[in-house]
Amino acid sequence: MTDAYAVFGNPIGHSKSPFIHAAFARACGQDMAYAAIEAPLGGFGSALAAFRAEGGRGANVTAPFKLDAFAAADVLSERARAAGAVNALKFEDGRTLGENFDGLGLLRDIEVNLGFAVAGRRVLLLGAGGAARGAAPAILERRPALLTVANRDEAKAAALVEAFAALGPLDACGYEALARRPAYDLVLNSTSASWRGEAPPAPPSCFARGALAVELVYGRGLTPFLAEAKTAGAGQLADGVGMLVEQAAEAFAWWRGVRPETRAVIAELTVPLV
Ligand code: NDP
């Protein structure tokens, strides 16, 4: 029997997850169907319950439902607990298991696909929203020299630092203070500024010569953030397509017990950074 999975979001029309999981299923010989479900705002719980009642085996969860998914899970992984959000669910033995693979997917892209070792490096995380909460513990696990979180709303950056202070060396600041700090080897844009054609106001001096600059938003080519990073001397640029596909591969492996190859799918979804 074909096993049913789905991604829940609102809106969901833009989601690449059905394409990604269909490609993984073909490549791994898995008999599964994967749908995109637009749950009404405020209606995630009942949409999920209906899907489960119809035989659904698991789900991905995207904006704005990651906190609802956290609340819907009976059992949370350590990663989901740390992030305070869930982006993958599995229905097993009458229970709903909640995971968060965003941070792991980002790290796997940075280390395996982009060939950048985080250990001992200075890392700057721009933004302090849900994506930053997934990324921060995963980065700290790799023992950077320092992880700085910068956000417009400085109180949000400070709260994030407080939540993860035990995991490694990290601090918080506003964008203006970045100009007085030494440059960073890895700069991650986890803000949503690119959706409005804007860049977060990070000064050019925050990019070390040859730095890796990663934009978490994907499919938008050379965003203002990536253009500024390039001008400021960053040596390597990437967007969030690798993170997206790698977190999907982690969810697929969790559900199906086999980890798919990601390279071809990333290549297919890559929009040139020009
Ligand atoms: P949130 O809404 O939780 O957080 C948004 C963040 O962006 C906040 O820190 C906010 O700052 C900041 N921000 C928004 N506009 C600006 C601006 N003009 N200048 C500076 N900062 C700004 O979003 P998420 O954290 O969930 O997601 C962030 C982005 O990451 C999304 O746009 C999404 O596309 C991408 N993403 C990609 C994934 C992938 O797989 N590639 C996975 C998850 C997310 P403030 O608090 O000051 O308002």
PDB file of N, CA, C and O in Angstrom, residues 129-205:
ATOM      1  N   GLY A 129      14.702  34.894  14.542  1.00  0.00           N
ATOM      2  CA  GLY A 129      13.368  34.284  14.454  1.00  0.00           C
ATOM      3  C   GLY A 129      13.452  32.767  14.568  1.00  0.00           C
ATOM      4  O   GLY A 129      14.416  32.213  15.112  1.00  0.00           O
ATOM      5  N   GLY A 130      12.446  32.091  14.032  1.00  0.00           N
ATOM      6  CA  GLY A 130      12.365  30.633  14.138  1.00  0.00           C
ATOM      7  C   GLY A 130      13.547  29.930  13.482  1.00  0.00           C
ATOM      8  O   GLY A 130      14.081  28.961  14.032  1.00  0.00           O
ATOM      9  N   ALA A 131      13.959  30.401  12.301  1.00  0.00           N
ATOM     10  CA  ALA A 131      15.065  29.741  11.600  1.00  0.00           C
ATOM     11  C   ALA A 131      16.362  29.874  12.409  1.00  0.00           C
ATOM     12  O   ALA A 131      17.161  28.936  12.483  1.00  0.00           O
ATOM     13  N   ALA A 132      16.573  31.032  13.025  1.00  0.00           N
ATOM     14  CA  ALA A 132      17.780  31.240  13.841  1.00  0.00           C
ATOM     15  C   ALA A 132      17.778  30.313  15.051  1.00  0.00           C
ATOM     16  O   ALA A 132      18.825  29.788  15.445  1.00  0.00           O
ATOM     17  N   ARG A 133      16.614  30.068  15.610  1.00  0.00           N
ATOM     18  CA  ARG A 133      16.508  29.167  16.779  1.00  0.00           C
ATOM     19  C   ARG A 133      16.848  27.729  16.405  1.00  0.00           C
ATOM     20  O   ARG A 133      17.335  26.968  17.235  1.00  0.00           O
ATOM     21  N   GLY A 134      16.558  27.346  15.167  1.00  0.00           N
ATOM     22  CA  GLY A 134      16.961  26.015  14.697  1.00  0.00           C
ATOM     23  C   GLY A 134      18.454  25.965  14.421  1.00  0.00           C
ATOM     24  O   GLY A 134      19.120  24.975  14.712  1.00  0.00           O
ATOM     25  N   ALA A 135      18.970  27.067  13.844  1.00  0.00           N
ATOM     26  CA  ALA A 135      20.375  27.081  13.406  1.00  0.00           C
ATOM     27  C   ALA A 135      21.348  27.162  14.582  1.00  0.00           C
ATOM     28  O   ALA A 135      22.396  26.491  14.579  1.00  0.00           O
ATOM     29  N   ALA A 136      21.041  27.988  15.586  1.00  0.00           N
ATOM     30  CA  ALA A 136      22.017  28.283  16.644  1.00  0.00           C
ATOM     31  C   ALA A 136      22.532  27.031  17.370  1.00  0.00           C
ATOM     32  O   ALA A 136      23.755  26.844  17.473  1.00  0.00           O
ATOM     33  N   PRO A 137      21.664  26.141  17.876  1.00  0.00           N
ATOM     34  CA  PRO A 137      22.204  24.970  18.577  1.00  0.00           C
ATOM     35  C   PRO A 137      23.014  24.054  17.667  1.00  0.00           C
ATOM     36  O   PRO A 137      24.011  23.458  18.103  1.00  0.00           O
ATOM     37  N   ALA A 138      22.613  23.959  16.392  1.00  0.00           N
ATOM     38  CA  ALA A 138      23.359  23.100  15.454  1.00  0.00           C
ATOM     39  C   ALA A 138      24.752  23.674  15.218  1.00  0.00           C
ATOM     40  O   ALA A 138      25.743  22.932  15.168  1.00  0.00           O
ATOM     41  N   ILE A 139      24.862  24.995  15.110  1.00  0.00           N
ATOM     42  CA  ILE A 139      26.176  25.627  14.896  1.00  0.00           C
ATOM     43  C   ILE A 139      27.045  25.449  16.147  1.00  0.00           C
ATOM     44  O   ILE A 139      28.223  25.085  16.055  1.00  0.00           O
ATOM     45  N   LEU A 140      26.454  25.673  17.304  1.00  0.00           N
ATOM     46  CA  LEU A 140      27.233  25.586  18.553  1.00  0.00           C
ATOM     47  C   LEU A 140      27.765  24.174  18.797  1.00  0.00           C
ATOM     48  O   LEU A 140      28.840  23.994  19.376  1.00  0.00           O
ATOM     49  N   GLU A 141      27.015  23.193  18.322  1.00  0.00           N
ATOM     50  CA  GLU A 141      27.455  21.794  18.468  1.00  0.00           C
ATOM     51  C   GLU A 141      28.798  21.571  17.775  1.00  0.00           C
ATOM     52  O   GLU A 141      29.574  20.703  18.149  1.00  0.00           O
ATOM     53  N   ARG A 142      29.097  22.382  16.750  1.00  0.00           N
ATOM     54  CA  ARG A 142      30.351  22.234  15.989  1.00  0.00           C
ATOM     55  C   ARG A 142      31.501  23.052  16.576  1.00  0.00           C
ATOM     56  O   ARG A 142      32.533  23.196  15.975  1.00  0.00           O
ATOM     57  N   ARG A 143      31.303  23.647  17.728  1.00  0.00           N
ATOM     58  CA  ARG A 143      32.348  24.375  18.456  1.00  0.00           C
ATOM     59  C   ARG A 143      33.006  25.518  17.671  1.00  0.00           C
ATOM     60  O   ARG A 143      34.225  25.506  17.419  1.00  0.00           O
ATOM     61  N   PRO A 144      32.228  26.527  17.281  1.00  0.00           N
ATOM     62  CA  PRO A 144      32.844  27.713  16.668  1.00  0.00           C
ATOM     63  C   PRO A 144      33.629  28.490  17.725  1.00  0.00           C
ATOM     64  O   PRO A 144      33.421  28.283  18.929  1.00  0.00           O
ATOM     65  N   ALA A 145      34.519  29.404  17.276  1.00  0.00           N
ATOM     66  CA  ALA A 145      35.218  30.274  18.237  1.00  0.00           C
ATOM     67  C   ALA A 145      34.204  31.185  18.916  1.00  0.00           C
ATOM     68  O   ALA A 145      34.307  31.463  20.116  1.00  0.00           O
ATOM     69  N   LEU A 146      33.228  31.656  18.136  1.00  0.00           N
ATOM     70  CA  LEU A 146      32.169  32.537  18.665  1.00  0.00           C
ATOM     71  C   LEU A 146      30.978  32.503  17.716  1.00  0.00           C
ATOM     72  O   LEU A 146      31.156  32.476  16.493  1.00  0.00           O
ATOM     73  N   LEU A 147      29.788  32.500  18.276  1.00  0.00           N
ATOM     74  CA  LEU A 147      28.571  32.707  17.483  1.00  0.00           C
ATOM     75  C   LEU A 147      27.922  33.994  17.972  1.00  0.00           C
ATOM     76  O   LEU A 147      27.538  34.101  19.141  1.00  0.00           O
ATOM     77  N   THR A 148      27.854  35.000  17.091  1.00  0.00           N
ATOM     78  CA  THR A 148      27.185  36.258  17.436  1.00  0.00           C
ATOM     79  C   THR A 148      25.822  36.290  16.750  1.00  0.00           C
ATOM     80  O   THR A 148      25.719  35.970  15.561  1.00  0.00           O
ATOM     81  N   VAL A 149      24.790  36.646  17.499  1.00  0.00           N
ATOM     82  CA  VAL A 149      23.444  36.783  16.943  1.00  0.00           C
ATOM     83  C   VAL A 149      23.104  38.265  16.904  1.00  0.00           C
ATOM     84  O   VAL A 149      23.126  38.942  17.936  1.00  0.00           O
ATOM     85  N   ALA A 150      22.831  38.797  15.716  1.00  0.00           N
ATOM     86  CA  ALA A 150      22.465  40.216  15.576  1.00  0.00           C
ATOM     87  C   ALA A 150      21.038  40.318  15.063  1.00  0.00           C
ATOM     88  O   ALA A 150      20.646  39.582  14.153  1.00  0.00           O
ATOM     89  N   ASN A 151      20.279  41.195  15.665  1.00  0.00           N
ATOM     90  CA  ASN A 151      18.881  41.352  15.235  1.00  0.00           C
ATOM     91  C   ASN A 151      18.444  42.797  15.420  1.00  0.00           C
ATOM     92  O   ASN A 151      18.975  43.501  16.278  1.00  0.00           O
ATOM     93  N   ARG A 152      17.482  43.250  14.585  1.00  0.00           N
ATOM     94  CA  ARG A 152      16.924  44.608  14.746  1.00  0.00           C
ATOM     95  C   ARG A 152      16.367  44.751  16.149  1.00  0.00           C
ATOM     96  O   ARG A 152      16.676  45.686  16.865  1.00  0.00           O
ATOM     97  N   ASP A 153      15.515  43.796  16.526  1.00  0.00           N
ATOM     98  CA  ASP A 153      14.953  43.773  17.875  1.00  0.00           C
ATOM     99  C   ASP A 153      15.994  43.063  18.769  1.00  0.00           C
ATOM    100  O   ASP A 153      16.053  41.839  18.822  1.00  0.00           O
ATOM    101  N   GLU A 154      16.814  43.864  19.428  1.00  0.00           N
ATOM    102  CA  GLU A 154      17.947  43.292  20.166  1.00  0.00           C
ATOM    103  C   GLU A 154      17.504  42.388  21.314  1.00  0.00           C
ATOM    104  O   GLU A 154      18.201  41.450  21.691  1.00  0.00           O
ATOM    105  N   ALA A 155      16.330  42.665  21.871  1.00  0.00           N
ATOM    106  CA  ALA A 155      15.844  41.842  22.981  1.00  0.00           C
ATOM    107  C   ALA A 155      15.622  40.402  22.517  1.00  0.00           C
ATOM    108  O   ALA A 155      15.857  39.443  23.273  1.00  0.00           O
ATOM    109  N   LYS A 156      15.196  40.235  21.249  1.00  0.00           N
ATOM    110  CA  LYS A 156      14.977  38.882  20.720  1.00  0.00           C
ATOM    111  C   LYS A 156      16.306  38.136  20.573  1.00  0.00           C
ATOM    112  O   LYS A 156      16.402  36.940  20.842  1.00  0.00           O
ATOM    113  N   ALA A 157      17.337  38.858  20.135  1.00  0.00           N
ATOM    114  CA  ALA A 157      18.672  38.243  20.019  1.00  0.00           C
ATOM    115  C   ALA A 157      19.188  37.862  21.407  1.00  0.00           C
ATOM    116  O   ALA A 157      19.760  36.782  21.598  1.00  0.00           O
ATOM    117  N   ALA A 158      18.956  38.734  22.378  1.00  0.00           N
ATOM    118  CA  ALA A 158      19.421  38.456  23.748  1.00  0.00           C
ATOM    119  C   ALA A 158      18.696  37.239  24.323  1.00  0.00           C
ATOM    120  O   ALA A 158      19.313  36.396  25.001  1.00  0.00           O
ATOM    121  N   ALA A 159      17.404  37.114  24.020  1.00  0.00           N
ATOM    122  CA  ALA A 159      16.632  35.967  24.525  1.00  0.00           C
ATOM    123  C   ALA A 159      17.154  34.669  23.914  1.00  0.00           C
ATOM    124  O   ALA A 159      17.243  33.636  24.589  1.00  0.00           O
ATOM    125  N   LEU A 160      17.508  34.733  22.640  1.00  0.00           N
ATOM    126  CA  LEU A 160      18.033  33.533  21.972  1.00  0.00           C
ATOM    127  C   LEU A 160      19.368  33.123  22.607  1.00  0.00           C
ATOM    128  O   LEU A 160      19.608  31.946  22.888  1.00  0.00           O
ATOM    129  N   VAL A 161      20.208  34.117  22.859  1.00  0.00           N
ATOM    130  CA  VAL A 161      21.505  33.838  23.479  1.00  0.00           C
ATOM    131  C   VAL A 161      21.319  33.249  24.883  1.00  0.00           C
ATOM    132  O   VAL A 161      22.009  32.299  25.266  1.00  0.00           O
ATOM    133  N   GLU A 162      20.374  33.785  25.604  1.00  0.00           N
ATOM    134  CA  GLU A 162      20.109  33.264  26.953  1.00  0.00           C
ATOM    135  C   GLU A 162      19.666  31.796  26.878  1.00  0.00           C
ATOM    136  O   GLU A 162      20.101  30.964  27.673  1.00  0.00           O
ATOM    137  N   ALA A 163      18.841  31.495  25.882  1.00  0.00           N
ATOM    138  CA  ALA A 163      18.325  30.127  25.766  1.00  0.00           C
ATOM    139  C   ALA A 163      19.428  29.116  25.467  1.00  0.00           C
ATOM    140  O   ALA A 163      19.356  27.967  25.891  1.00  0.00           O
ATOM    141  N   PHE A 164      20.469  29.540  24.721  1.00  0.00           N
ATOM    142  CA  PHE A 164      21.488  28.588  24.279  1.00  0.00           C
ATOM    143  C   PHE A 164      22.858  28.813  24.922  1.00  0.00           C
ATOM    144  O   PHE A 164      23.851  28.201  24.493  1.00  0.00           O
ATOM    145  N   ALA A 165      22.919  29.670  25.940  1.00  0.00           N
ATOM    146  CA  ALA A 165      24.220  30.057  26.528  1.00  0.00           C
ATOM    147  C   ALA A 165      25.032  28.846  26.997  1.00  0.00           C
ATOM    148  O   ALA A 165      26.268  28.865  26.920  1.00  0.00           O
ATOM    149  N   ALA A 166      24.353  27.798  27.435  1.00  0.00           N
ATOM    150  CA  ALA A 166      25.084  26.646  27.974  1.00  0.00           C
ATOM    151  C   ALA A 166      25.753  25.823  26.871  1.00  0.00           C
ATOM    152  O   ALA A 166      26.606  24.976  27.154  1.00  0.00           O
ATOM    153  N   LEU A 167      25.380  26.059  25.615  1.00  0.00           N
ATOM    154  CA  LEU A 167      25.858  25.185  24.533  1.00  0.00           C
ATOM    155  C   LEU A 167      27.200  25.602  23.951  1.00  0.00           C
ATOM    156  O   LEU A 167      27.822  24.853  23.199  1.00  0.00           O
ATOM    157  N   GLY A 168      27.644  26.836  24.226  1.00  0.00           N
ATOM    158  CA  GLY A 168      28.922  27.273  23.658  1.00  0.00           C
ATOM    159  C   GLY A 168      29.059  28.776  23.713  1.00  0.00           C
ATOM    160  O   GLY A 168      28.195  29.464  24.257  1.00  0.00           O
ATOM    161  N   PRO A 169      30.162  29.307  23.110  1.00  0.00           N
ATOM    162  CA  PRO A 169      30.422  30.745  23.180  1.00  0.00           C
ATOM    163  C   PRO A 169      29.516  31.535  22.234  1.00  0.00           C
ATOM    164  O   PRO A 169      29.654  31.435  21.017  1.00  0.00           O
ATOM    165  N   LEU A 170      28.575  32.269  22.790  1.00  0.00           N
ATOM    166  CA  LEU A 170      27.745  33.098  21.912  1.00  0.00           C
ATOM    167  C   LEU A 170      27.373  34.402  22.597  1.00  0.00           C
ATOM    168  O   LEU A 170      27.377  34.498  23.828  1.00  0.00           O
ATOM    169  N   ASP A 171      27.142  35.424  21.769  1.00  0.00           N
ATOM    170  CA  ASP A 171      26.702  36.705  22.307  1.00  0.00           C
ATOM    171  C   ASP A 171      25.715  37.351  21.334  1.00  0.00           C
ATOM    172  O   ASP A 171      25.514  36.864  20.220  1.00  0.00           O
ATOM    173  N   ALA A 172      25.105  38.432  21.808  1.00  0.00           N
ATOM    174  CA  ALA A 172      24.072  39.106  21.017  1.00  0.00           C
ATOM    175  C   ALA A 172      24.438  40.568  20.850  1.00  0.00           C
ATOM    176  O   ALA A 172      25.102  41.151  21.707  1.00  0.00           O
ATOM    177  N   CYS A 173      24.005  41.168  19.730  1.00  0.00           N
ATOM    178  CA  CYS A 173      24.184  42.614  19.579  1.00  0.00           C
ATOM    179  C   CYS A 173      23.219  43.143  18.528  1.00  0.00           C
ATOM    180  O   CYS A 173      22.532  42.373  17.854  1.00  0.00           O
ATOM    181  N   GLY A 174      23.167  44.460  18.411  1.00  0.00           N
ATOM    182  CA  GLY A 174      22.387  45.097  17.358  1.00  0.00           C
ATOM    183  C   GLY A 174      23.279  45.283  16.139  1.00  0.00           C
ATOM    184  O   GLY A 174      24.481  45.022  16.191  1.00  0.00           O
ATOM    185  N   TYR A 175      22.703  45.745  15.029  1.00  0.00           N
ATOM    186  CA  TYR A 175      23.483  45.875  13.797  1.00  0.00           C
ATOM    187  C   TYR A 175      24.567  46.941  13.898  1.00  0.00           C
ATOM    188  O   TYR A 175      25.649  46.783  13.340  1.00  0.00           O
ATOM    189  N   GLU A 176      24.295  48.025  14.619  1.00  0.00           N
ATOM    190  CA  GLU A 176      25.288  49.115  14.690  1.00  0.00           C
ATOM    191  C   GLU A 176      26.573  48.643  15.368  1.00  0.00           C
ATOM    192  O   GLU A 176      27.674  48.984  14.938  1.00  0.00           O
ATOM    193  N   ALA A 177      26.426  47.828  16.408  1.00  0.00           N
ATOM    194  CA  ALA A 177      27.601  47.364  17.161  1.00  0.00           C
ATOM    195  C   ALA A 177      28.505  46.467  16.313  1.00  0.00           C
ATOM    196  O   ALA A 177      29.696  46.323  16.601  1.00  0.00           O
ATOM    197  N   LEU A 178      27.949  45.874  15.252  1.00  0.00           N
ATOM    198  CA  LEU A 178      28.764  44.968  14.423  1.00  0.00           C
ATOM    199  C   LEU A 178      29.946  45.690  13.790  1.00  0.00           C
ATOM    200  O   LEU A 178      30.996  45.099  13.554  1.00  0.00           O
ATOM    201  N   ALA A 179      29.787  46.982  13.534  1.00  0.00           N
ATOM    202  CA  ALA A 179      30.859  47.759  12.888  1.00  0.00           C
ATOM    203  C   ALA A 179      32.102  47.862  13.778  1.00  0.00           C
ATOM    204  O   ALA A 179      33.192  48.113  13.283  1.00  0.00           O
ATOM    205  N   ARG A 180      31.948  47.663  15.065  1.00  0.00           N
ATOM    206  CA  ARG A 180      33.086  47.777  15.997  1.00  0.00           C
ATOM    207  C   ARG A 180      33.684  46.415  16.337  1.00  0.00           C
ATOM    208  O   ARG A 180      34.511  46.301  17.225  1.00  0.00           O
ATOM    209  N   ARG A 181      33.233  45.375  15.643  1.00  0.00           N
ATOM    210  CA  ARG A 181      33.708  44.023  15.975  1.00  0.00           C
ATOM    211  C   ARG A 181      34.604  43.461  14.875  1.00  0.00           C
ATOM    212  O   ARG A 181      34.478  43.852  13.718  1.00  0.00           O
ATOM    213  N   PRO A 182      35.487  42.526  15.241  1.00  0.00           N
ATOM    214  CA  PRO A 182      36.291  41.865  14.199  1.00  0.00           C
ATOM    215  C   PRO A 182      35.379  41.127  13.215  1.00  0.00           C
ATOM    216  O   PRO A 182      34.254  40.767  13.560  1.00  0.00           O
ATOM    217  N   ALA A 183      35.904  40.892  12.008  1.00  0.00           N
ATOM    218  CA  ALA A 183      35.097  40.273  10.947  1.00  0.00           C
ATOM    219  C   ALA A 183      34.788  38.800  11.258  1.00  0.00           C
ATOM    220  O   ALA A 183      35.424  38.182  12.108  1.00  0.00           O
ATOM    221  N   TYR A 184      33.812  38.268  10.530  1.00  0.00           N
ATOM    222  CA  TYR A 184      33.350  36.881  10.729  1.00  0.00           C
ATOM    223  C   TYR A 184      33.679  36.015   9.502  1.00  0.00           C
ATOM    224  O   TYR A 184      33.611  36.485   8.369  1.00  0.00           O
ATOM    225  N   ASP A 185      33.994  34.748   9.769  1.00  0.00           N
ATOM    226  CA  ASP A 185      34.351  33.811   8.692  1.00  0.00           C
ATOM    227  C   ASP A 185      33.113  33.243   7.986  1.00  0.00           C
ATOM    228  O   ASP A 185      33.176  32.833   6.827  1.00  0.00           O
ATOM    229  N   LEU A 186      32.013  33.172   8.739  1.00  0.00           N
ATOM    230  CA  LEU A 186      30.755  32.651   8.190  1.00  0.00           C
ATOM    231  C   LEU A 186      29.643  33.605   8.609  1.00  0.00           C
ATOM    232  O   LEU A 186      29.484  33.889   9.801  1.00  0.00           O
ATOM    233  N   VAL A 187      28.907  34.137   7.629  1.00  0.00           N
ATOM    234  CA  VAL A 187      27.800  35.055   7.924  1.00  0.00           C
ATOM    235  C   VAL A 187      26.518  34.453   7.347  1.00  0.00           C
ATOM    236  O   VAL A 187      26.435  34.195   6.138  1.00  0.00           O
ATOM    237  N   LEU A 188      25.546  34.206   8.224  1.00  0.00           N
ATOM    238  CA  LEU A 188      24.290  33.570   7.819  1.00  0.00           C
ATOM    239  C   LEU A 188      23.157  34.586   7.885  1.00  0.00           C
ATOM    240  O   LEU A 188      22.956  35.215   8.929  1.00  0.00           O
ATOM    241  N   ASN A 189      22.432  34.746   6.796  1.00  0.00           N
ATOM    242  CA  ASN A 189      21.276  35.643   6.824  1.00  0.00           C
ATOM    243  C   ASN A 189      20.013  34.826   7.078  1.00  0.00           C
ATOM    244  O   ASN A 189      19.466  34.207   6.170  1.00  0.00           O
ATOM    245  N   SER A 190      19.566  34.793   8.330  1.00  0.00           N
ATOM    246  CA  SER A 190      18.331  34.068   8.649  1.00  0.00           C
ATOM    247  C   SER A 190      17.183  35.052   8.844  1.00  0.00           C
ATOM    248  O   SER A 190      16.171  34.708   9.449  1.00  0.00           O
ATOM    249  N   THR A 191      17.323  36.269   8.302  1.00  0.00           N
ATOM    250  CA  THR A 191      16.189  37.209   8.332  1.00  0.00           C
ATOM    251  C   THR A 191      15.304  36.923   7.116  1.00  0.00           C
ATOM    252  O   THR A 191      15.706  36.223   6.177  1.00  0.00           O
ATOM    253  N   SER A 192      14.116  37.498   7.134  1.00  0.00           N
ATOM    254  CA  SER A 192      13.218  37.354   5.980  1.00  0.00           C
ATOM    255  C   SER A 192      13.288  38.593   5.084  1.00  0.00           C
ATOM    256  O   SER A 192      12.443  38.782   4.225  1.00  0.00           O
ATOM    257  N   ALA A 193      14.331  39.432   5.266  1.00  0.00           N
ATOM    258  CA  ALA A 193      14.440  40.698   4.532  1.00  0.00           C
ATOM    259  C   ALA A 193      14.404  40.499   3.008  1.00  0.00           C
ATOM    260  O   ALA A 193      13.831  41.323   2.284  1.00  0.00           O
ATOM    261  N   SER A 194      14.999  39.400   2.532  1.00  0.00           N
ATOM    262  CA  SER A 194      15.107  39.198   1.077  1.00  0.00           C
ATOM    263  C   SER A 194      13.749  39.093   0.391  1.00  0.00           C
ATOM    264  O   SER A 194      13.629  39.395  -0.798  1.00  0.00           O
ATOM    265  N   TRP A 195      12.739  38.646   1.119  1.00  0.00           N
ATOM    266  CA  TRP A 195      11.402  38.541   0.513  1.00  0.00           C
ATOM    267  C   TRP A 195      10.894  39.906   0.076  1.00  0.00           C
ATOM    268  O   TRP A 195      10.034  40.008  -0.795  1.00  0.00           O
ATOM    269  N   ARG A 196      11.418  40.973   0.704  1.00  0.00           N
ATOM    270  CA  ARG A 196      11.005  42.336   0.329  1.00  0.00           C
ATOM    271  C   ARG A 196      12.107  43.053  -0.442  1.00  0.00           C
ATOM    272  O   ARG A 196      12.092  44.270  -0.560  1.00  0.00           O
ATOM    273  N   GLY A 197      13.044  42.278  -0.960  1.00  0.00           N
ATOM    274  CA  GLY A 197      14.130  42.871  -1.742  1.00  0.00           C
ATOM    275  C   GLY A 197      15.050  43.729  -0.900  1.00  0.00           C
ATOM    276  O   GLY A 197      15.696  44.646  -1.398  1.00  0.00           O
ATOM    277  N   GLU A 198      15.121  43.454   0.404  1.00  0.00           N
ATOM    278  CA  GLU A 198      15.978  44.230   1.306  1.00  0.00           C
ATOM    279  C   GLU A 198      17.118  43.356   1.831  1.00  0.00           C
ATOM    280  O   GLU A 198      17.049  42.138   1.765  1.00  0.00           O
ATOM    281  N   ALA A 199      18.138  44.027   2.393  1.00  0.00           N
ATOM    282  CA  ALA A 199      19.220  43.312   3.088  1.00  0.00           C
ATOM    283  C   ALA A 199      19.191  43.741   4.543  1.00  0.00           C
ATOM    284  O   ALA A 199      18.880  44.897   4.840  1.00  0.00           O
ATOM    285  N   PRO A 200      19.514  42.846   5.464  1.00  0.00           N
ATOM    286  CA  PRO A 200      19.655  43.296   6.856  1.00  0.00           C
ATOM    287  C   PRO A 200      20.818  44.288   6.918  1.00  0.00           C
ATOM    288  O   PRO A 200      21.774  44.145   6.143  1.00  0.00           O
ATOM    289  N   PRO A 201      20.768  45.292   7.814  1.00  0.00           N
ATOM    290  CA  PRO A 201      21.781  46.359   7.792  1.00  0.00           C
ATOM    291  C   PRO A 201      23.122  45.984   8.429  1.00  0.00           C
ATOM    292  O   PRO A 201      23.626  46.699   9.294  1.00  0.00           O
ATOM    293  N   ALA A 202      23.702  44.876   7.988  1.00  0.00           N
ATOM    294  CA  ALA A 202      25.013  44.455   8.499  1.00  0.00           C
ATOM    295  C   ALA A 202      26.103  45.244   7.760  1.00  0.00           C
ATOM    296  O   ALA A 202      26.047  45.353   6.534  1.00  0.00           O
ATOM    297  N   PRO A 203      27.092  45.795   8.462  1.00  0.00           N
ATOM    298  CA  PRO A 203      28.137  46.585   7.798  1.00  0.00           C
ATOM    299  C   PRO A 203      29.068  45.691   6.968  1.00  0.00           C
ATOM    300  O   PRO A 203      29.271  44.521   7.316  1.00  0.00           O
ATOM    301  N   PRO A 204      29.668  46.228   5.892  1.00  0.00           N
ATOM    302  CA  PRO A 204      30.576  45.427   5.046  1.00  0.00           C
ATOM    303  C   PRO A 204      31.733  44.845   5.855  1.00  0.00           C
ATOM    304  O   PRO A 204      32.227  43.763   5.525  1.00  0.00           O
ATOM    305  N   SER A 205      32.121  45.533   6.932  1.00  0.00           N
ATOM    306  CA  SER A 205      33.274  45.069   7.716  1.00  0.00           C
ATOM    307  C   SER A 205      33.004  43.760   8.459  1.00  0.00           C
ATOM    308  O   SER A 205      33.929  43.163   9.013  1.00  0.00           O
TER     309      SER A 205
END
